[in-house]
JSON list of C-alpha atoms in Angstrom, two decimals:
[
{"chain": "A", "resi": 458, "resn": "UNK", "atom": "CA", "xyz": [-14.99, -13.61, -16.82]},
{"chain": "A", "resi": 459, "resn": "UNK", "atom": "CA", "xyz": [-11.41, -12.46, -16.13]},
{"chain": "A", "resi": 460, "resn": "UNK", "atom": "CA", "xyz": [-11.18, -9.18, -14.45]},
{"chain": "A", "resi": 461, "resn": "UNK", "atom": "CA", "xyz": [-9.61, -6.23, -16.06]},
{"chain": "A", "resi": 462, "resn": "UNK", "atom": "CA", "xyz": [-5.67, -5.59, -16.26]},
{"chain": "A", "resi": 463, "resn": "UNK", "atom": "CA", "xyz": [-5.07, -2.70, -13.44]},
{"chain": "A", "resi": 464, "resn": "UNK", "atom": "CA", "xyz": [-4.64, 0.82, -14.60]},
{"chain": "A", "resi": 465, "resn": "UNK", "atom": "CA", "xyz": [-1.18, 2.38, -12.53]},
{"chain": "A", "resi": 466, "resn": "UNK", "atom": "CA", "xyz": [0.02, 5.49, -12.55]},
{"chain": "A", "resi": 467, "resn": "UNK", "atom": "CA", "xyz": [3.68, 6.16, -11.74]},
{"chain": "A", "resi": 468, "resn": "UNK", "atom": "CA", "xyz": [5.27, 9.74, -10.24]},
{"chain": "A", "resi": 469, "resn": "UNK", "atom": "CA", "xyz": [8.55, 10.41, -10.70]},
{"chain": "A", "resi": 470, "resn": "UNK", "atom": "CA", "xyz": [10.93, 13.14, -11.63]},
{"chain": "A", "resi": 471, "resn": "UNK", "atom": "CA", "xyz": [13.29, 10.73, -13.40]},
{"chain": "A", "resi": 472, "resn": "UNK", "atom": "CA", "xyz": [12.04, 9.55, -16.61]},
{"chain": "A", "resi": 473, "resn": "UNK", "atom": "CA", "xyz": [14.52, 6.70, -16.96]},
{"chain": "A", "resi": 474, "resn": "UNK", "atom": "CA", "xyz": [13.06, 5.42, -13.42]},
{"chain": "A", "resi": 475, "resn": "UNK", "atom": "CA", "xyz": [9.41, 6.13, -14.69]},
{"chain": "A", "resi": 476, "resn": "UNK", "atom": "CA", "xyz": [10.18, 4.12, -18.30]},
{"chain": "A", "resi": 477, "resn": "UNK", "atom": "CA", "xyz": [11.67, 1.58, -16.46]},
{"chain": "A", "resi": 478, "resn": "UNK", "atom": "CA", "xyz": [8.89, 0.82, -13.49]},
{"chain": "A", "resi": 479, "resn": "UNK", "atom": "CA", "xyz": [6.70, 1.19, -16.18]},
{"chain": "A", "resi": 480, "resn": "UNK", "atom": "CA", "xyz": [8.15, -1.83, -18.19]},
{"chain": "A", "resi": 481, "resn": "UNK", "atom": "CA", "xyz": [8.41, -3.70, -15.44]},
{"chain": "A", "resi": 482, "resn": "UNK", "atom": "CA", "xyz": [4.95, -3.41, -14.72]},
{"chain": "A", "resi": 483, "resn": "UNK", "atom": "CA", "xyz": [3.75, -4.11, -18.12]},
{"chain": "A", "resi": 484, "resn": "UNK", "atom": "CA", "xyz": [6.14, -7.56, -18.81]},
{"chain": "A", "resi": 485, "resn": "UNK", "atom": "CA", "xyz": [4.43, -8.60, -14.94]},
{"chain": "A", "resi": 486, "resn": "UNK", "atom": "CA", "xyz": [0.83, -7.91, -15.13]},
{"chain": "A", "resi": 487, "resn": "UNK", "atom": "CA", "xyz": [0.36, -8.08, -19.81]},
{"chain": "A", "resi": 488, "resn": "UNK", "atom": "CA", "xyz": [-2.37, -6.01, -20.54]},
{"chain": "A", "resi": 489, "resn": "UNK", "atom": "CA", "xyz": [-1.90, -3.23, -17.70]},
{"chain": "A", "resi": 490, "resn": "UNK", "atom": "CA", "xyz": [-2.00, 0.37, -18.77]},
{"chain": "A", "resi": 491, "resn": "UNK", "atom": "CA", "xyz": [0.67, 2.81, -16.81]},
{"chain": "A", "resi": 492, "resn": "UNK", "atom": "CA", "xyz": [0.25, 6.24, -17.19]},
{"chain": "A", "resi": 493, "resn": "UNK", "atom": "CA", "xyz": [3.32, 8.23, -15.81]},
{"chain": "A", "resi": 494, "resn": "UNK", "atom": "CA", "xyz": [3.67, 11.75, -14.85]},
{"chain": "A", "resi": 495, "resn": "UNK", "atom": "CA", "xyz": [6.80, 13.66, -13.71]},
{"chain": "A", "resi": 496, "resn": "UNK", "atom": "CA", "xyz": [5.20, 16.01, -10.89]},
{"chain": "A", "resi": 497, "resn": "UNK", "atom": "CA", "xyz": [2.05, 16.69, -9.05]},
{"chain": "A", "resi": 498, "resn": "UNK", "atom": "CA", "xyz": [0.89, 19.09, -11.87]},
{"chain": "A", "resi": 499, "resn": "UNK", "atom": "CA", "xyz": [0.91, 15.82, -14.47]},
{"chain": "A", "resi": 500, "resn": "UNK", "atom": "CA", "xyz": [-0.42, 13.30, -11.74]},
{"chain": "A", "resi": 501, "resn": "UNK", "atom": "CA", "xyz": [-3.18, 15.18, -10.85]},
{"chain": "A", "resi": 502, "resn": "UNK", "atom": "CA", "xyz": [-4.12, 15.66, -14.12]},
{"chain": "A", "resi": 503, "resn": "UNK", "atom": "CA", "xyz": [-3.96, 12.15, -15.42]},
{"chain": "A", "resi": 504, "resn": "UNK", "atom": "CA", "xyz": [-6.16, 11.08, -12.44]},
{"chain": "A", "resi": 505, "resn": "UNK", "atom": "CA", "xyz": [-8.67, 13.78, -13.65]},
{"chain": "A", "resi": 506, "resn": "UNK", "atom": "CA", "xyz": [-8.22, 12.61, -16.77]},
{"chain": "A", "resi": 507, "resn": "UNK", "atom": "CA", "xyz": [-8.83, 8.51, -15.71]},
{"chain": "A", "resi": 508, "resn": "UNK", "atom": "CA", "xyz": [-10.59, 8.25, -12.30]},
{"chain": "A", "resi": 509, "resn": "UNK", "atom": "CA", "xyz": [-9.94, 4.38, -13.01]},
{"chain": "A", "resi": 510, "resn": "UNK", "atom": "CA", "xyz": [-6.70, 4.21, -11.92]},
{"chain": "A", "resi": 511, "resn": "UNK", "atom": "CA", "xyz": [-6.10, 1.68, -9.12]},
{"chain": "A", "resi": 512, "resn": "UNK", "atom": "CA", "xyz": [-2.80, 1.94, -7.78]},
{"chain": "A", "resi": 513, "resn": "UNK", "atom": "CA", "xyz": [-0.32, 4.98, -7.91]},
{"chain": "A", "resi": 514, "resn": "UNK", "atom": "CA", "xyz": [3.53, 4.53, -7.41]},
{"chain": "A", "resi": 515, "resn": "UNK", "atom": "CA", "xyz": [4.72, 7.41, -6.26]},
{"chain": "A", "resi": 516, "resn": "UNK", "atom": "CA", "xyz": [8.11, 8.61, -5.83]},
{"chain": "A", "resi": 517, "resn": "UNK", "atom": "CA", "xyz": [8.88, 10.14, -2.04]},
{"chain": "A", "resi": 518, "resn": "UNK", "atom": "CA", "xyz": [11.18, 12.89, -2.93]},
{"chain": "A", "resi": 519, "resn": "UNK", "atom": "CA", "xyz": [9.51, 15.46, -5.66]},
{"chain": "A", "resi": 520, "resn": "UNK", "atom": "CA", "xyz": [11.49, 18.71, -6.18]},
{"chain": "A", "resi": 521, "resn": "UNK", "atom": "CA", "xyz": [9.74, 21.49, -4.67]},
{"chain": "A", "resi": 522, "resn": "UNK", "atom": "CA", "xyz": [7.44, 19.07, -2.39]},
{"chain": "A", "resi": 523, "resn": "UNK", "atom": "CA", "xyz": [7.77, 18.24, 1.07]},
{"chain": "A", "resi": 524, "resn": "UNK", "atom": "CA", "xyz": [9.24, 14.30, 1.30]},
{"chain": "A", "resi": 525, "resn": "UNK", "atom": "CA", "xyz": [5.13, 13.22, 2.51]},
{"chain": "A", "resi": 526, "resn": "UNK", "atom": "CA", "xyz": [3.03, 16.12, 0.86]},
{"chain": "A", "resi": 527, "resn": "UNK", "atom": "CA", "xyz": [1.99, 14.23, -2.12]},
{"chain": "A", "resi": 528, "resn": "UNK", "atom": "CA", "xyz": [1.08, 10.87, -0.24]},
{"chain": "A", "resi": 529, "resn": "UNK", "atom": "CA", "xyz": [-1.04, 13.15, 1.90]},
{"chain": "A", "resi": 530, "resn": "UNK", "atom": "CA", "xyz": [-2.45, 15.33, -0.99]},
{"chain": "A", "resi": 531, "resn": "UNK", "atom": "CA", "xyz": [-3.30, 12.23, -3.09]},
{"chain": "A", "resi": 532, "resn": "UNK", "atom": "CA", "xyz": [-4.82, 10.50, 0.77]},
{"chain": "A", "resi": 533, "resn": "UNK", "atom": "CA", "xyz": [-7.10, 13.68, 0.72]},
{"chain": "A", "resi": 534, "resn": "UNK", "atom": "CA", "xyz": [-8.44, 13.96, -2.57]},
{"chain": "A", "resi": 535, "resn": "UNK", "atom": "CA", "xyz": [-8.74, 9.50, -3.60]},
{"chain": "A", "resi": 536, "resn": "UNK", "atom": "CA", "xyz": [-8.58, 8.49, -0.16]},
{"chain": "A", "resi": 537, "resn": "UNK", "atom": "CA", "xyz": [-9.63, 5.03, -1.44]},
{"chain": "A", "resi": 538, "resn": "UNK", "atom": "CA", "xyz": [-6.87, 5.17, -3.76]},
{"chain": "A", "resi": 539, "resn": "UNK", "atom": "CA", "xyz": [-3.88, 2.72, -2.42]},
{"chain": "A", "resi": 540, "resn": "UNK", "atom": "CA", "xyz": [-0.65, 4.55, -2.72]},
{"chain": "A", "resi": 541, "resn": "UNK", "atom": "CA", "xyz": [2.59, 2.46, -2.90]},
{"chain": "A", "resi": 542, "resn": "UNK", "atom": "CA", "xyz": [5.90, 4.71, -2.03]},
{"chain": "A", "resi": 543, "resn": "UNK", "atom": "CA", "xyz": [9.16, 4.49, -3.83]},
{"chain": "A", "resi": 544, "resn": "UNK", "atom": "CA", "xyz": [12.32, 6.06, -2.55]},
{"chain": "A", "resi": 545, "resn": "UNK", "atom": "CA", "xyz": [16.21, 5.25, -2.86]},
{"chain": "A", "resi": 546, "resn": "UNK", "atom": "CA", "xyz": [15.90, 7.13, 0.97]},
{"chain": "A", "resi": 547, "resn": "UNK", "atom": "CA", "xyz": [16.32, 4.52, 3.80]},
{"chain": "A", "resi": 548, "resn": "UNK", "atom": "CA", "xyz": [15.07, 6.57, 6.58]},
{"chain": "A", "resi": 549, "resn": "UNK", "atom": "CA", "xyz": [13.40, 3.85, 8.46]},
{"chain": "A", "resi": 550, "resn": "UNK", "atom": "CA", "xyz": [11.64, 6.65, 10.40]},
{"chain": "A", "resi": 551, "resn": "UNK", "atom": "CA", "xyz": [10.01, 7.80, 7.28]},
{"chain": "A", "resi": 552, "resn": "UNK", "atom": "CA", "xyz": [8.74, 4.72, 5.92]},
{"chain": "A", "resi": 553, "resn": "UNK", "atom": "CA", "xyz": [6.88, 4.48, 8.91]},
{"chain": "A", "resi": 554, "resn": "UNK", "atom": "CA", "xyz": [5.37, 7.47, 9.03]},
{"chain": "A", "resi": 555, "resn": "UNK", "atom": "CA", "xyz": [4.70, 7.23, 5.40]},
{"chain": "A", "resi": 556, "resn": "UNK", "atom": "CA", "xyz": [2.85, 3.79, 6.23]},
{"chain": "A", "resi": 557, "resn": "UNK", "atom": "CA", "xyz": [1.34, 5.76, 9.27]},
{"chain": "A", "resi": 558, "resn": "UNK", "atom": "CA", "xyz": [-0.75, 8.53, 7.05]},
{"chain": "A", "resi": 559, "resn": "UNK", "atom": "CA", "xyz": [-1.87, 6.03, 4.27]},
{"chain": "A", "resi": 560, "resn": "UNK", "atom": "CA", "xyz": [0.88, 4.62, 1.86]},
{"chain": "A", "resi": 561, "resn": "UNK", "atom": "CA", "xyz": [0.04, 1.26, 0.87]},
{"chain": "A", "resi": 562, "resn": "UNK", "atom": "CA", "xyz": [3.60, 0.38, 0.99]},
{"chain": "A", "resi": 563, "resn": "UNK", "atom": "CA", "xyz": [7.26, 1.40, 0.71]},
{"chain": "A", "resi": 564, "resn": "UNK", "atom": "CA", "xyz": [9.53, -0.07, -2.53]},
{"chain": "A", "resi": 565, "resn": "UNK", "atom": "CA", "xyz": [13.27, 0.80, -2.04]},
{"chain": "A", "resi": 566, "resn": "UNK", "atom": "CA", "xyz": [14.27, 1.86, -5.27]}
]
């Protein structure tokens, strides 16, 4: 038996880039669900709401949050939870340390 589609969850303040990932993601892996928030305040409450999720796409830069708070927040509380990074930023220096505490990976936007 086939396993599940994934459950994602993607973070960003932009809701064209969040309706657009989110396509993306859908016409690649049919059948996945994507729940998207546009801050903390939603993401944490969609992965209260569905502890299934199995990847989250988070955006680097959230207004009023520190470029590597929310990787480390979400590394605290689901620290099994991969975290994959998404930034238009091309601080190399970042990425790394973003790799360094936990992200899964960095996607250039």
């Amino acid at each position: 038996m086939p396993a599940p589609p994934p459950h994602l969850l993607i973070v960003d303040d932009h809701a064209v880039v969040r309706m657009g990932m989110a396509q993306l993601l859908r016409r690649v892996q049919p059948g996945c669900e994507v729940d998207e928030a546009g801050d903390m305040t939603q993401a944490r409450a969609a992965l209260a709401a569905r502890p299934a999720i199995a990847l989250v796409v988070l955006d680097v830069h959230l207004p009023g949050e520190p470029p590597l708070g929310p990787l480390r927040e979400l590394r605290r509380m689901h620290p099994l939870l991969p975290v994959l990074l998404m930034s238009g930023d091309t601080d190399a220096t970042l990425a790394a340390r973003a790799l360094d505490e936990g992200a899964a990976g960095w996607l250039p936007k």
